[in-house]
Amino acid sequence: MTFESKIRPIYWENGVSKMLDQTIIPYEYKYVDITSGEEMFNAIRNMIVRGAPAIGIAGAEGIVLYAQEGKNKYSNIEDYKQWLIEKTDYMATSRPTAVNLMWACEEQKKIIKNSTSNIDGLIKELTEKAIEIEKDDIERCKKIGDYGAEVVPKGATILTHCNAGALATGGYGTALGVVRSAYAKDNTIQVFADETRPRQQGARLTTFELAMDGIPVTLITDGMCSYFMKKGMIDMVVVGADRIAANGDTANKIGTYTVAIAAKYHNIPFYVAAPLSTIDISIASGNEIPIEERSHDEVTHINGKRICAEGINIINPGFDVTPNELIAGIITEKGILRPDYKKSIKGLF
Ligand code: MRU
């Protein structure tokens, strides 16, 4: 049972990627046209589009943009393919942690390598694949939502961190997909959203999209979660993921690990919701997940205004890794994985 969102953060139209600019939400709701591969690389890096599945879609569309540009540069298909493969590898480096980006670029690379078409035919194949990745993501998220809704207690208050919603995916959400599907069955559930410093995806994006859909949401700051858990006001936690290792260790937005520890201490189930494209079976544990280090301005400034002394040290990792033993279940489009994750994940691949 689904509860549709009107939000489509990224879609392909007439040879151009239409992208909702997430850096200006909630002040403005505006689409920008991304017309070249380099623009797409920068849109991903600068978080005009963000969220693991959404940057996967963006990466796939970025390869189509490069493919369109290369058409005027090359007449020989083999030279063209070689150049496009280099651009695909480059696109995959626009952000390091979310593996959906590398997954989507790899999907496009397979097409480039295996295609027997001419340049126009290859562009068509890459375009079809990018659109398929977008559409499939919505379907995958609806399945994640429906599986997840089964473990949401009646009238539950669900805590989430960052934004793993329609804005972070093709348009339904992973963690917020669970919320949407649960809300379709029981409109007495509600969400507590962590603000999510430093980029405030919880405050700016999660509350925005839930309010748009009329799902009750309460904004709290990141340090407040234990307080509300102790008061018995949180029934479960559901978060998204940027990369899940073969043993279930999960990278997600910085601060997620703290929430997971607090949930364990208070005996509150902590779930991760993610499509299989977020699972990286090539790495054994979370220790191998590359963690993005972002600009120090994100910490030193709020709304363009400095909030701390000059000359101090700053560290700004964008993600942390929650150890698998803190995770009650990983909600995927194929069902809910339970510990032992090494075994349950292996069973799916
Ligand atoms: O830096 P961001 O905003 O791209 O980080 C996003 C997250 O951490 C999300 O929780 C994750 O990508 C899952 S999105 C369904």
Coordinates of C-alpha atoms and ligand atoms in Angstrom, one line a residue:
M1 CA 0.0 0.0 0.0
T2 CA 1.7 3.2 -1.1
F3 CA 1.3 6.9 -0.4
E4 CA 2.7 8.7 -3.4
S5 CA 5.0 11.7 -3.2
K6 CA 4.7 14.5 -5.8
I7 CA 8.4 15.1 -5.7
R8 CA 10.7 14.0 -8.5
P9 CA 14.2 15.2 -7.7
I10 CA 15.6 14.3 -11.1
Y11 CA 14.2 13.2 -14.4
W12 CA 15.3 13.0 -18.1
E13 CA 13.5 15.2 -20.7
N14 CA 14.4 16.0 -24.3
G15 CA 18.1 15.3 -24.0
V16 CA 18.5 17.2 -20.7
S17 CA 18.5 16.3 -17.0
K18 CA 15.9 18.2 -15.0
M19 CA 17.1 18.5 -11.5
L20 CA 15.4 20.0 -8.4
D21 CA 17.9 22.3 -6.8
Q22 CA 18.1 20.9 -3.2
T23 CA 20.5 23.6 -2.0
I24 CA 17.7 26.2 -1.9
I25 CA 14.9 24.1 -0.4
P26 CA 12.8 25.1 1.6
Y27 CA 13.2 28.7 0.4
E28 CA 12.6 27.9 -3.3
Y29 CA 11.4 24.9 -5.2
K30 CA 13.1 25.3 -8.6
Y31 CA 14.4 22.9 -11.3
V32 CA 17.6 23.5 -13.1
D33 CA 18.6 22.1 -16.5
I34 CA 21.8 20.1 -16.4
T35 CA 23.1 20.0 -20.0
S36 CA 26.7 18.7 -19.9
G37 CA 28.6 15.9 -18.2
E38 CA 30.8 18.4 -16.3
E39 CA 27.7 20.3 -15.0
M40 CA 26.4 16.9 -13.8
F41 CA 29.7 16.1 -12.0
N42 CA 29.5 19.5 -10.2
A43 CA 25.8 19.1 -9.4
I44 CA 26.6 15.9 -7.7
R45 CA 29.7 17.2 -5.9
N46 CA 27.9 20.4 -4.8
M47 CA 24.8 18.5 -3.7
I48 CA 22.3 20.1 -6.0
V49 CA 21.2 16.5 -6.1
R50 CA 22.1 14.3 -3.1
G51 CA 21.0 11.1 -1.5
A52 CA 22.5 7.8 -2.5
P53 CA 19.9 6.5 -5.1
A54 CA 19.4 10.0 -6.5
I55 CA 23.1 10.5 -7.2
G56 CA 23.0 7.0 -8.9
I57 CA 20.3 8.3 -11.3
A58 CA 22.3 11.5 -11.7
G59 CA 25.5 9.6 -12.6
A60 CA 23.7 7.5 -15.2
E61 CA 22.2 10.6 -16.8
G62 CA 25.6 12.3 -16.6
I63 CA 27.0 9.6 -18.8
V64 CA 24.3 10.2 -21.4
L65 CA 25.2 13.9 -21.4
Y66 CA 28.8 13.0 -22.0
A67 CA 27.7 10.6 -24.7
Q68 CA 25.8 13.4 -26.5
E69 CA 28.8 15.7 -26.3
G70 CA 31.2 13.1 -27.6
K71 CA 29.1 12.6 -30.7
N72 CA 30.6 15.8 -32.2
K73 CA 34.2 14.9 -31.2
Y74 CA 34.5 11.4 -32.6
S75 CA 33.6 9.6 -35.8
N76 CA 35.3 6.3 -34.8
I77 CA 33.2 4.2 -32.5
E78 CA 36.1 2.6 -30.7
D79 CA 37.8 6.0 -29.9
Y80 CA 34.4 7.3 -28.8
K81 CA 33.8 4.3 -26.5
Q82 CA 37.3 4.7 -25.0
W83 CA 36.7 8.3 -24.2
L84 CA 33.2 7.6 -22.8
I85 CA 34.6 4.9 -20.5
E86 CA 37.1 7.4 -19.1
K87 CA 34.3 9.9 -18.5
T88 CA 32.3 7.2 -16.8
D89 CA 35.2 6.5 -14.4
Y90 CA 35.5 10.2 -13.8
M91 CA 31.7 10.6 -13.1
A92 CA 32.0 7.8 -10.5
T93 CA 34.5 10.0 -8.5
S94 CA 32.1 13.0 -8.0
R95 CA 31.3 11.7 -4.5
P96 CA 33.1 8.8 -2.8
T97 CA 30.8 7.2 -0.2
A98 CA 27.4 6.4 -1.8
V99 CA 28.0 3.2 -3.8
N100 CA 24.8 3.7 -5.9
L101 CA 26.8 6.2 -7.9
M102 CA 29.5 3.7 -8.8
W103 CA 26.9 1.0 -9.3
A104 CA 25.0 3.2 -11.9
C105 CA 28.2 4.2 -13.6
E106 CA 29.2 0.6 -13.8
E107 CA 25.8 -0.3 -15.4
Q108 CA 26.4 2.4 -18.1
K109 CA 29.9 1.1 -18.6
K110 CA 28.7 -2.4 -19.3
I111 CA 26.4 -1.0 -22.0
I112 CA 29.3 1.0 -23.5
K113 CA 31.5 -2.1 -23.6
N114 CA 29.0 -4.5 -24.9
S115 CA 27.0 -2.4 -27.4
T116 CA 27.3 -3.3 -31.0
S117 CA 25.5 -0.1 -32.1
N118 CA 26.8 3.0 -33.8
I119 CA 27.2 6.2 -31.9
D120 CA 23.5 7.2 -32.2
G121 CA 22.4 3.7 -31.2
L122 CA 24.7 3.7 -28.1
I123 CA 23.4 7.1 -27.0
K124 CA 19.8 5.7 -27.2
E125 CA 20.8 2.6 -25.2
L126 CA 22.4 4.7 -22.5
T127 CA 19.4 7.0 -22.3
E128 CA 17.1 4.1 -21.9
K129 CA 19.2 2.7 -19.1
A130 CA 19.3 6.0 -17.2
I131 CA 15.5 6.3 -17.5
E132 CA 15.1 2.6 -16.4
I133 CA 17.3 3.2 -13.3
E134 CA 15.1 6.2 -12.4
K135 CA 11.8 4.3 -12.8
D136 CA 13.1 1.1 -11.2
D137 CA 14.2 3.1 -8.2
I138 CA 10.6 4.3 -7.5
E139 CA 9.4 0.7 -7.7
R140 CA 12.2 -0.6 -5.5
C141 CA 11.5 2.1 -2.9
K142 CA 7.8 1.2 -2.9
K143 CA 8.7 -2.4 -2.2
I144 CA 11.1 -1.3 0.6
G145 CA 8.3 0.8 2.0
D146 CA 5.8 -2.0 2.0
Y147 CA 8.2 -4.5 3.7
G148 CA 9.2 -1.9 6.2
A149 CA 5.6 -0.9 7.0
E150 CA 5.1 -4.5 8.3
V151 CA 7.4 -3.8 11.3
V152 CA 6.0 -0.3 12.1
P153 CA 3.8 -0.6 15.3
K154 CA 0.4 1.0 15.3
G155 CA 0.6 4.7 16.1
A156 CA 4.4 4.6 16.1
T157 CA 6.7 7.5 16.4
I158 CA 9.6 6.9 14.0
L159 CA 12.9 8.8 14.3
T160 CA 14.9 9.4 11.2
H161 CA 18.2 11.0 10.5
C162 CA 19.2 13.1 7.4
N163 CA 16.9 12.8 4.4
A164 CA 16.3 9.3 2.9
G165 CA 13.1 10.4 1.2
A166 CA 11.6 11.2 -2.2
L167 CA 14.3 13.9 -2.5
A168 CA 17.1 11.4 -2.1
T169 CA 15.7 8.8 -4.5
G170 CA 13.7 8.5 -7.7
G171 CA 10.7 9.9 -5.8
Y172 CA 9.4 7.7 -3.0
G173 CA 12.2 7.2 -0.5
T174 CA 13.8 4.4 1.4
A175 CA 13.5 5.4 5.1
L176 CA 10.7 7.8 4.2
G177 CA 9.3 5.1 1.9
V178 CA 8.7 3.0 5.0
V179 CA 7.1 6.0 6.6
R180 CA 4.9 6.6 3.5
S181 CA 3.8 3.0 3.2
A182 CA 3.1 2.8 7.0
Y183 CA 1.1 6.1 6.9
A184 CA -1.0 4.7 4.0
K185 CA -2.2 2.0 6.4
D186 CA -2.2 3.9 9.6
N187 CA -2.5 7.7 9.6
T188 CA -1.8 7.9 13.4
I189 CA 2.0 7.4 12.9
Q190 CA 4.3 10.3 13.1
V191 CA 8.0 11.2 12.4
F192 CA 10.7 12.8 14.5
A193 CA 13.3 14.3 12.2
D194 CA 16.9 15.0 13.4
E195 CA 18.1 18.4 12.1
T196 CA 21.3 16.7 10.7
R197 CA 24.2 19.1 11.0
P198 CA 26.0 20.4 9.2
R199 CA 24.0 20.4 5.9
Q200 CA 20.6 20.2 7.7
Q201 CA 19.0 17.7 5.4
G202 CA 16.6 16.7 8.2
A203 CA 15.5 20.2 8.9
R204 CA 15.5 21.5 5.3
L205 CA 14.5 18.5 3.3
T206 CA 12.8 15.8 5.5
T207 CA 10.4 18.2 7.2
F208 CA 9.7 19.9 3.8
E209 CA 8.7 16.7 2.0
L210 CA 6.7 15.3 4.9
A211 CA 4.9 18.5 5.4
M212 CA 4.1 18.6 1.6
D213 CA 2.5 15.2 1.9
G214 CA 0.7 16.0 5.2
I215 CA 2.6 13.4 7.3
P216 CA 3.0 14.7 10.8
V217 CA 6.6 15.6 11.6
T218 CA 8.5 17.1 14.6
L219 CA 11.9 18.6 14.1
I220 CA 14.5 18.0 16.8
T221 CA 18.2 18.9 16.9
D222 CA 20.8 16.1 16.7
G223 CA 21.6 16.0 20.3
M224 CA 18.0 15.5 21.5
C225 CA 17.4 11.9 20.4
S226 CA 18.5 10.2 23.6
Y227 CA 16.3 12.6 25.6
F228 CA 13.2 11.6 23.7
M229 CA 14.1 7.9 23.7
K230 CA 14.4 7.9 27.5
K231 CA 11.0 9.6 27.7
G232 CA 9.6 6.6 25.7
M233 CA 8.6 8.9 22.9
I234 CA 10.4 7.0 20.1
D235 CA 9.2 3.6 19.0
M236 CA 11.7 2.8 16.2
V237 CA 14.4 4.4 14.2
V238 CA 14.6 4.1 10.4
V239 CA 17.5 5.6 8.4
G240 CA 18.8 5.3 4.8
A241 CA 22.3 4.1 3.8
D242 CA 25.0 5.2 1.5
R243 CA 26.9 2.0 1.5
I244 CA 26.4 -1.3 3.2
A245 CA 29.3 -3.7 3.5
A246 CA 29.0 -7.5 3.1
N247 CA 28.8 -7.9 6.9
G248 CA 25.9 -5.3 7.3
D249 CA 28.1 -2.4 8.6
T250 CA 26.3 0.7 7.2
A251 CA 27.6 4.1 6.2
N252 CA 25.0 6.8 6.4
K253 CA 25.0 10.5 7.2
I254 CA 27.3 11.6 10.0
G255 CA 25.4 11.3 13.3
T256 CA 23.6 8.1 12.4
Y257 CA 26.0 6.0 14.5
T258 CA 25.2 8.1 17.6
V259 CA 21.5 7.5 17.0
A260 CA 22.1 3.8 16.7
I261 CA 24.0 3.6 20.0
A262 CA 21.3 5.6 21.7
A263 CA 18.6 3.3 20.3
K264 CA 20.5 0.2 21.4
Y265 CA 20.8 1.6 25.0
H266 CA 17.1 2.3 25.1
N267 CA 16.1 -1.0 23.5
I268 CA 14.6 0.7 20.5
P269 CA 14.8 -1.2 17.1
F270 CA 17.1 0.6 14.7
Y271 CA 16.4 -0.2 11.0
V272 CA 18.3 0.6 7.8
A273 CA 16.2 0.9 4.6
A274 CA 18.1 0.6 1.3
P275 CA 17.9 -0.9 -2.1
L276 CA 20.3 -3.8 -3.0
S277 CA 22.3 -1.3 -5.2
T278 CA 23.5 0.2 -1.9
I279 CA 25.1 -3.1 -0.8
D280 CA 28.7 -3.4 -1.7
I281 CA 29.6 -7.1 -1.4
S282 CA 33.1 -6.4 -2.6
I283 CA 34.0 -5.1 0.9
A284 CA 34.0 -7.2 4.0
S285 CA 33.3 -4.6 6.6
G286 CA 32.6 -0.9 7.2
N287 CA 36.3 -0.2 7.8
E288 CA 36.8 -0.3 4.0
I289 CA 34.1 2.3 3.2
P290 CA 35.6 5.6 2.0
I291 CA 34.3 8.5 4.0
E292 CA 33.8 11.8 2.3
E293 CA 35.6 14.8 4.0
R294 CA 33.6 17.9 3.1
S295 CA 34.4 21.6 3.1
H296 CA 35.1 23.1 6.5
D297 CA 32.7 26.0 5.7
E298 CA 29.8 23.7 6.3
V299 CA 30.9 23.5 10.0
T300 CA 32.2 27.0 10.5
H301 CA 29.3 28.8 8.8
I302 CA 25.5 28.8 9.0
N303 CA 23.6 30.6 6.3
G304 CA 26.8 32.3 5.2
K305 CA 27.6 33.6 8.7
R306 CA 30.6 32.4 10.7
I307 CA 29.6 30.8 14.0
C308 CA 33.0 30.2 15.6
A309 CA 36.4 31.7 16.2
E310 CA 38.9 32.1 13.4
G311 CA 42.0 29.9 13.4
I312 CA 40.6 26.8 15.0
N313 CA 40.8 23.2 13.8
I314 CA 37.9 21.8 11.8
I315 CA 37.1 18.2 10.7
N316 CA 34.0 17.5 8.6
P317 CA 33.4 13.8 7.7
G318 CA 30.1 13.6 5.8
F319 CA 29.3 10.0 6.9
D320 CA 29.9 7.5 9.7
V321 CA 29.6 3.7 9.9
T322 CA 27.1 2.0 12.1
P323 CA 28.4 -1.5 13.1
N324 CA 26.0 -4.3 12.1
E325 CA 25.4 -5.4 15.7
L326 CA 23.4 -2.2 16.3
I327 CA 21.0 -2.9 13.3
A328 CA 17.8 -4.8 14.0
G329 CA 17.1 -5.3 10.3
I330 CA 18.0 -4.0 6.8
I331 CA 14.9 -3.4 4.8
T332 CA 15.4 -4.0 1.1
E333 CA 13.2 -4.5 -2.0
K334 CA 13.6 -8.3 -1.5
G335 CA 12.5 -8.3 2.2
I336 CA 14.0 -7.5 5.6
L337 CA 17.4 -8.9 6.2
R338 CA 18.2 -10.0 9.7
P339 CA 21.4 -10.9 11.5
D340 CA 23.7 -12.8 10.8
Y341 CA 24.0 -10.2 7.9
K342 CA 27.1 -11.9 6.4
K343 CA 24.8 -14.9 5.7
S344 CA 21.5 -13.0 4.9
I345 CA 23.3 -10.6 2.5
K346 CA 25.2 -13.5 0.8
G347 CA 21.9 -15.2 0.3
L348 CA 20.7 -12.4 -1.9
F349 CA 23.7 -12.1 -4.3
Ligands
MRU1 O1 25.2 13.9 1.9 P1 23.9 13.4 1.5 O2 22.8 14.4 1.7 O3 23.9 12.9 0.1 O4 23.6 12.1 2.4 C1 22.4 11.4 2.3 C2 22.3 10.3 3.2 O5 23.1 10.1 4.1 C3 21.1 9.5 3.1 O6 20.6 9.0 4.3 C4 21.4 8.3 2.2 O7 22.0 8.7 1.0 C5 20.3 7.4 1.9 S1 19.2 8.2 0.8 C6 17.9 7.2 0.4

